[in-house]
Tab-separated table of C-alpha atoms in Angstrom:
chain	number	residue	atom	x	y	z
A	1	MET	CA	70.100	270.525	-73.337
A	2	LEU	CA	72.599	268.335	-75.177
A	3	PHE	CA	73.262	266.389	-71.989
A	4	LYS	CA	69.449	265.705	-71.556
A	5	ILE	CA	69.136	264.498	-75.090
A	6	ALA	CA	72.113	262.171	-74.615
A	7	SER	CA	70.742	260.814	-71.377
A	8	VAL	CA	67.406	260.142	-72.890
A	9	ALA	CA	69.107	258.301	-75.897
A	10	ALA	CA	71.185	256.130	-73.446
A	11	LEU	CA	68.051	255.250	-71.452
A	12	VAL	CA	66.075	254.215	-74.610
A	13	SER	CA	69.055	252.221	-75.808
A	14	SER	CA	69.254	250.390	-72.437
A	15	VAL	CA	65.578	249.663	-72.355
A	16	ALA	CA	65.653	248.252	-75.960
A	17	ALA	CA	68.643	245.958	-75.394
A	18	HIS	CA	67.344	242.425	-74.573
A	19	MET	CA	69.241	239.017	-74.632
A	20	ALA	CA	70.380	237.809	-78.027
A	21	MET	CA	72.294	234.777	-79.096
A	22	ASN	CA	75.773	235.292	-80.667
A	23	GLU	CA	77.111	231.806	-80.778
A	24	PRO	CA	76.355	230.067	-83.162
A	25	CYS	CA	75.901	233.468	-85.025
A	26	PRO	CA	72.226	234.105	-85.875
A	27	ARG	CA	71.051	235.475	-89.265
A	28	PHE	CA	72.350	238.471	-89.857
A	29	SER	CA	73.739	239.625	-86.516
A	30	PRO	CA	76.421	242.331	-86.512
A	31	ASN	CA	77.462	241.325	-83.014
A	32	CYS	CA	79.276	238.007	-83.515
A	33	ALA	CA	82.991	237.495	-83.242
A	34	THR	CA	82.984	236.173	-86.853
A	35	GLN	CA	80.284	235.974	-89.320
A	36	PRO	CA	80.167	235.004	-93.102
A	37	GLN	CA	79.846	237.661	-95.737
A	38	LEU	CA	76.240	238.886	-96.086
A	39	PRO	CA	74.265	237.517	-98.925
A	40	ALA	CA	73.524	239.799	-101.873
A	41	GLY	CA	70.611	242.157	-100.993
A	42	GLN	CA	70.822	241.577	-97.290
A	43	SER	CA	72.059	243.882	-94.537
A	44	TYR	CA	72.992	243.399	-90.942
A	45	ASN	CA	70.090	243.279	-88.438
A	46	HIS	CA	70.668	245.920	-85.945
A	47	ASN	CA	67.484	245.169	-84.244
A	48	ILE	CA	68.627	241.547	-83.310
A	49	LYS	CA	67.773	242.118	-79.703
A	50	ASP	CA	64.092	243.136	-80.317
A	51	PRO	CA	61.257	240.890	-79.399
A	52	ILE	CA	59.427	239.163	-82.164
A	53	ALA	CA	56.358	240.934	-83.447
A	54	TYR	CA	53.166	239.238	-81.890
A	55	ASP	CA	51.624	238.445	-85.247
A	56	GLY	CA	54.644	238.365	-87.437
A	57	PRO	CA	56.981	235.597	-88.402
A	58	VAL	CA	58.707	233.841	-85.555
A	59	PHE	CA	62.170	234.450	-86.995
A	60	MET	CA	63.591	237.835	-88.200
A	61	SER	CA	64.906	236.333	-91.452
A	62	ASP	CA	64.189	233.282	-93.681
A	63	VAL	CA	67.304	233.928	-95.784
A	64	PRO	CA	70.272	231.654	-94.713
A	65	TRP	CA	73.917	232.736	-94.302
A	66	PRO	CA	75.721	231.787	-97.436
A	67	GLN	CA	77.805	229.303	-95.520
A	68	PRO	CA	77.307	227.512	-92.177
A	69	VAL	CA	78.428	229.496	-88.994
A	70	ALA	CA	79.148	226.267	-86.944
A	71	SER	CA	79.919	222.652	-87.449
A	72	TRP	CA	78.528	220.269	-84.804
A	73	THR	CA	78.908	216.518	-84.312
A	74	ALA	CA	75.948	214.373	-83.041
A	75	GLY	CA	76.597	212.815	-79.631
A	76	GLN	CA	79.216	215.555	-78.754
A	77	PRO	CA	78.963	218.686	-76.526
A	78	VAL	CA	77.930	222.001	-78.207
A	79	THR	CA	78.115	225.525	-76.756
A	80	VAL	CA	75.503	228.355	-77.274
A	81	GLY	CA	76.458	231.761	-76.197
A	82	PHE	CA	74.632	235.119	-75.623
A	83	GLN	CA	75.655	238.777	-75.604
A	84	ALA	CA	76.594	240.234	-72.384
A	85	ASP	CA	74.814	243.612	-72.526
A	86	GLY	CA	71.202	242.440	-72.783
A	87	ALA	CA	68.312	242.758	-70.312
A	88	ALA	CA	67.596	239.302	-68.911
A	89	HIS	CA	64.092	240.140	-67.643
A	90	GLY	CA	64.535	237.727	-64.613
A	91	GLY	CA	65.206	234.635	-66.780
A	92	GLY	CA	62.303	232.504	-67.971
A	93	HIS	CA	62.157	229.508	-70.243
A	94	CYS	CA	64.691	228.810	-73.107
A	95	GLN	CA	64.359	226.083	-75.741
A	96	PHE	CA	67.081	224.936	-78.050
A	97	ALA	CA	65.965	223.119	-81.117
A	98	ILE	CA	67.228	221.710	-84.398
A	99	SER	CA	65.401	222.010	-87.851
A	100	TYR	CA	66.197	221.025	-91.366
A	101	ASP	CA	63.339	222.853	-93.087
A	102	ASN	CA	64.407	226.518	-92.316
A	103	GLY	CA	62.525	226.464	-88.949
A	104	LYS	CA	59.080	225.295	-90.072
A	105	THR	CA	59.473	222.313	-87.998
A	106	ALA	CA	61.837	222.081	-85.011
A	107	ALA	CA	62.512	219.412	-82.373
A	108	ILE	CA	63.948	220.325	-79.024
A	109	VAL	CA	67.456	219.099	-78.206
A	110	HIS	CA	67.812	221.003	-74.795
A	111	LYS	CA	65.864	223.199	-72.550
A	112	VAL	CA	66.542	225.561	-69.707
A	113	MET	CA	63.400	226.126	-67.955
A	114	GLU	CA	62.436	228.575	-65.140
A	115	HIS	CA	65.579	230.621	-64.778
A	116	CYS	CA	67.402	230.813	-68.074
A	117	PHE	CA	70.453	233.216	-67.937
A	118	PHE	CA	70.595	232.715	-64.160
A	119	ASN	CA	71.770	230.260	-61.541
A	120	ASP	CA	68.813	230.433	-59.406
A	121	PRO	CA	65.526	232.419	-59.653
A	122	LEU	CA	66.343	236.105	-59.495
A	123	ASP	CA	64.328	239.173	-60.434
A	124	SER	CA	67.260	240.957	-62.185
A	125	ASN	CA	68.026	242.401	-65.646
A	126	THR	CA	71.669	241.415	-65.419
A	127	ALA	CA	72.379	237.911	-66.726
A	128	GLU	CA	74.573	235.666	-64.679
A	129	VAL	CA	74.969	232.790	-67.283
A	130	LEU	CA	75.922	233.721	-70.834
A	131	GLU	CA	76.796	230.194	-72.118
A	132	TYR	CA	75.127	226.914	-72.132
A	133	THR	CA	77.055	223.723	-73.026
A	134	PHE	CA	74.998	220.542	-73.513
A	135	MET	CA	75.177	217.190	-75.341
A	136	LEU	CA	73.819	217.139	-78.989
A	137	PRO	CA	71.648	213.982	-79.151
A	138	ALA	CA	73.470	211.201	-80.865
A	139	ASN	CA	70.806	210.454	-83.275
A	140	VAL	CA	70.198	213.827	-84.861
A	141	PRO	CA	70.922	213.198	-88.625
A	142	ALA	CA	73.782	214.590	-90.479
A	143	SER	CA	73.157	217.591	-92.807
A	144	SER	CA	75.064	220.412	-94.446
A	145	ASN	CA	71.911	222.603	-94.202
A	146	ALA	CA	70.601	222.405	-90.666
A	147	GLN	CA	69.314	225.211	-88.433
A	148	PHE	CA	69.865	225.757	-84.643
A	149	ILE	CA	67.017	227.655	-83.044
A	150	TRP	CA	66.868	229.498	-79.675
A	151	ILE	CA	63.471	230.536	-78.154
A	152	TRP	CA	63.145	232.545	-74.828
A	153	THR	CA	59.990	233.477	-72.998
A	154	ASN	CA	60.832	236.060	-70.458
A	155	ALA	CA	59.945	235.830	-66.685
A	156	VAL	CA	59.520	239.519	-65.888
A	157	GLY	CA	58.103	242.468	-67.854
A	158	TYR	CA	55.952	242.790	-71.001
A	159	ARG	CA	54.864	239.262	-72.415
A	160	GLU	CA	57.307	238.895	-75.299
A	161	LEU	CA	59.087	236.278	-77.400
A	162	TYR	CA	62.679	236.254	-78.429
A	163	THR	CA	64.294	233.954	-81.038
A	164	GLY	CA	67.323	233.386	-82.944
A	165	ILE	CA	68.040	231.066	-85.895
A	166	ALA	CA	71.661	230.039	-87.046
A	167	ASP	CA	72.738	227.983	-89.999
A	168	ILE	CA	74.950	224.983	-89.077
A	169	THR	CA	76.257	221.662	-90.396
A	170	ILE	CA	75.860	218.433	-88.293
A	171	THR	CA	77.878	215.220	-88.799
A	172	ASN	CA	76.826	211.805	-87.612
A	173	SER	CA	78.989	208.823	-88.005
A	174	GLY	CA	76.212	206.562	-86.718
A	175	GLY	CA	74.047	207.078	-89.803
A	176	SER	CA	70.922	208.104	-87.974
A	177	ASN	CA	68.080	209.014	-90.365
A	178	SER	CA	65.592	210.740	-87.890
A	179	TYR	CA	65.353	212.470	-84.585
A	180	THR	CA	62.144	212.615	-82.542
A	181	GLY	CA	61.706	215.167	-79.748
A	182	LYS	CA	59.242	217.754	-78.359
A	183	SER	CA	58.008	220.288	-80.919
A	184	ALA	CA	59.455	223.753	-80.433
A	185	ILE	CA	56.597	226.096	-79.258
A	186	TYR	CA	56.359	230.006	-79.438
A	187	PRO	CA	54.499	231.237	-76.396
A	188	ASN	CA	53.417	234.907	-76.358
A	189	HIS	CA	52.969	234.700	-80.142
A	190	ALA	CA	49.773	234.768	-82.178
A	191	GLY	CA	48.278	231.350	-82.178
A	192	TYR	CA	50.010	230.289	-79.013
A	193	ASP	CA	49.067	230.726	-75.343
A	194	THR	CA	50.398	233.701	-73.492
A	195	ILE	CA	52.444	232.883	-70.508
A	196	PRO	CA	51.799	235.458	-67.821
A	197	ALA	CA	54.583	237.332	-65.854
A	198	PHE	CA	55.939	234.824	-63.307
A	199	ASN	CA	55.477	237.016	-60.289
A	200	GLY	CA	57.889	234.718	-58.349
A	201	ASP	CA	56.373	231.442	-59.603
A	202	TYR	CA	58.949	230.125	-61.942
A	203	THR	CA	56.874	227.061	-62.798
A	204	THR	CA	54.448	229.362	-64.671
A	205	GLY	CA	53.842	228.020	-68.149
A	206	LEU	CA	55.814	224.732	-67.831
A	207	SER	CA	52.747	222.634	-68.696
A	208	LEU	CA	52.697	224.136	-72.245
A	209	TYR	CA	56.111	222.761	-72.719
A	210	ASP	CA	55.427	219.408	-71.162
A	211	ASN	CA	52.299	218.903	-73.335
A	212	ALA	CA	53.972	219.972	-76.559
A	213	PRO	CA	53.560	217.171	-79.199
A	214	ASN	CA	56.426	215.031	-80.405
A	215	VAL	CA	57.825	215.767	-83.755
A	216	THR	CA	59.973	213.496	-86.036
A	217	ILE	CA	62.515	215.305	-88.278
A	218	THR	CA	65.036	214.107	-90.976
A	219	SER	CA	67.781	215.842	-92.800
A	220	SER	CA	65.316	216.342	-95.640
A	221	GLY	CA	62.998	218.046	-93.315
A	222	TYR	CA	59.657	217.074	-91.774
A	223	ILE	CA	58.305	213.447	-91.460
A	224	ALA	CA	55.268	213.395	-89.168
A	225	GLU	CA	54.130	214.429	-85.704
A	226	GLN	CA	53.259	211.630	-83.421
A	227	LEU	CA	49.595	210.894	-82.754
A	228	SER	CA	48.411	212.335	-79.675
A	229	ASN	CA	44.992	212.628	-77.954
A	230	LYS	CA	45.840	216.029	-76.415
A	231	LYS	CA	44.523	219.349	-77.902
A	232	PRO	CA	47.008	221.228	-80.024
A	233	ILE	CA	48.902	223.992	-78.183
A	234	SER	CA	48.194	226.278	-81.118
A	235	SER	CA	44.707	227.530	-81.709
A	236	ARG	CA	45.652	228.842	-85.169
A	237	ILE	CA	44.115	226.756	-88.012
A	238	SER	CA	45.012	227.745	-91.478
A	239	GLU	CA	43.728	226.485	-95.004
A	240	PRO	CA	45.948	224.150	-96.895
A	241	SER	CA	47.686	225.147	-99.988
A	242	SER	CA	46.119	224.246	-103.182
A	243	SER	CA	48.320	222.106	-105.541
A	244	ASN	CA	47.212	224.355	-108.322
A	245	SER	CA	47.841	227.659	-106.511
A	246	SER	CA	50.294	229.959	-108.303
A	247	GLU	CA	51.023	231.788	-104.938
A	248	THR	CA	53.784	230.738	-102.485
A	249	SER	CA	53.385	231.420	-98.847
A	250	SER	CA	55.967	232.952	-96.604
A	251	ALA	CA	58.877	230.636	-95.651
A	252	LEU	CA	58.647	231.733	-91.997
A	253	PRO	CA	56.383	229.755	-89.801
A	254	LYS	CA	53.863	231.407	-87.460
A	255	ALA	CA	52.622	228.378	-85.766
A	256	PRO	CA	52.113	224.612	-86.497
A	257	VAL	CA	48.693	223.638	-87.654
A	258	TRP	CA	46.677	220.359	-87.075
A	259	HIS	CA	44.326	219.244	-89.815
A	260	PHE	CA	43.777	215.701	-89.288
A	261	MET	CA	40.815	214.526	-87.113
A	262	PHE	CA	38.622	211.526	-86.707
A	263	ASN	CA	36.024	210.246	-84.328
A	264	ILE	CA	35.264	206.646	-83.786
A	265	GLY	CA	32.631	206.163	-81.163
A	266	SER	CA	33.488	208.496	-78.310
A	267	VAL	CA	37.207	208.453	-78.785
A	268	ILE	CA	38.719	211.513	-80.306
A	269	HIS	CA	42.118	211.444	-81.913
A	270	ASN	CA	44.003	214.472	-83.099
A	271	ALA	CA	47.083	214.153	-85.378
A	272	PRO	CA	49.129	217.094	-86.478
A	273	ALA	CA	49.950	217.901	-90.000
A	274	GLN	CA	52.584	219.860	-91.660
A	275	SER	CA	52.312	223.583	-91.891
A	276	SER	CA	51.253	224.860	-95.406
A	277	THR	CA	54.283	227.095	-95.393
A	278	SER	CA	57.298	225.926	-97.494
A	279	THR	CA	60.704	226.943	-98.422
A	280	ASP	CA	60.886	224.680	-101.360
A	281	SER	CA	60.176	225.912	-104.949
A	282	GLU	CA	57.338	223.369	-105.198
A	283	THR	CA	54.087	224.178	-103.599
A	284	PRO	CA	52.705	221.618	-101.117
A	285	SER	CA	50.080	219.536	-102.408
A	286	SER	CA	46.836	218.720	-100.327
A	287	THR	CA	44.925	215.595	-99.967
A	288	ALA	CA	41.363	215.790	-98.736
A	289	LEU	CA	39.256	212.749	-97.772
A	290	SER	CA	35.747	212.780	-96.331
A	291	VAL	CA	33.783	209.678	-95.290
A	292	ASN	CA	30.126	210.369	-94.577
A	293	PRO	CA	30.604	214.026	-95.722
A	294	THR	CA	26.920	215.004	-94.978
A	295	SER	CA	27.441	214.575	-91.192
A	296	ASP	CA	27.435	217.956	-89.370
A	297	GLN	CA	30.464	219.069	-87.402
A	298	SER	CA	30.030	220.196	-83.868
A	299	THR	CA	30.946	223.865	-83.071
A	300	ASP	CA	34.038	222.784	-81.106
A	301	GLY	CA	35.592	221.360	-84.388
A	302	GLU	CA	35.376	217.640	-83.398
A	303	CYS	CA	33.898	215.177	-85.884
A	304	GLU	CA	30.581	213.510	-85.202
A	305	PRO	CA	30.904	209.787	-84.103
A	306	GLY	CA	31.271	207.495	-87.073
A	307	THR	CA	32.855	210.096	-89.310
A	308	LEU	CA	36.376	210.340	-90.730
A	309	LYS	CA	37.903	213.456	-92.172
A	310	LEU	CA	41.414	213.903	-93.253
A	311	LEU	CA	43.108	217.064	-94.436
A	312	TYR	CA	46.799	216.614	-94.713
A	313	ASP	CA	49.390	218.741	-96.313
A	314	HIS	CA	52.443	216.879	-97.699
A	315	GLU	CA	55.337	217.239	-100.032
A	316	ASN	CA	55.353	215.579	-103.514
């Protein structure tokens, strides 16, 4: 009887063990070679290998380590490592991103598409590749308070999302003030498209990454996403925070939101706006402008020709 119980426990443990980043050390992993002392009131996350809840925050913690876990230099190679005992689910798509606003806005600095954790497409749970070394772009701004983000969409099995966020410093002798790259996306999460099981087609879902909007970030956080005539990847639309609101929203992002839309003649332009979530103590203010406000909006959310509507969240 005891043997049966132990066998079942081992089976459950092996099923629950997925891939997890361990270099740089994510918040608050107990599985890294070294990690800072835990902040007051925090505990180690022994569920670090679990998938992200479909309708929950996209990171397991919005509280940073009390000190950076890695120091990176723009224009130099960096290494990202993963635990060896996780189920690799046939690989899939991995994004590597940098953020300066606690993950609310993240720009891609590297991607491993199709068969992350493998050298070639392989329907296996045993990872072949546990480290990726790539060149950090030369124009990522310097910061003592940056975040490195890993995002994985698995190829085989339940449609899940895995992430890790680590606190790092970045130095840059070139004095770059901003970096523009594809925005990080979170497939298989509420507000985003679900990427189906690959079933041998490792190009599944690649168009979502290719069509992601560009985003420009600075060491002080978000600047602006670039104008695009593509529909936003996320279907989630949230109301902007009121400048008089006494409530503060969660610091963890669920999905970017796009609030700016105008229609001149037959040309539709969509421009993204900053999510209403904020880690700052100040609540983001909102600016609303409506020209020809009596015009009806079509049911698909596009403005009637000749109208201009602007709803844009910004920092004071």
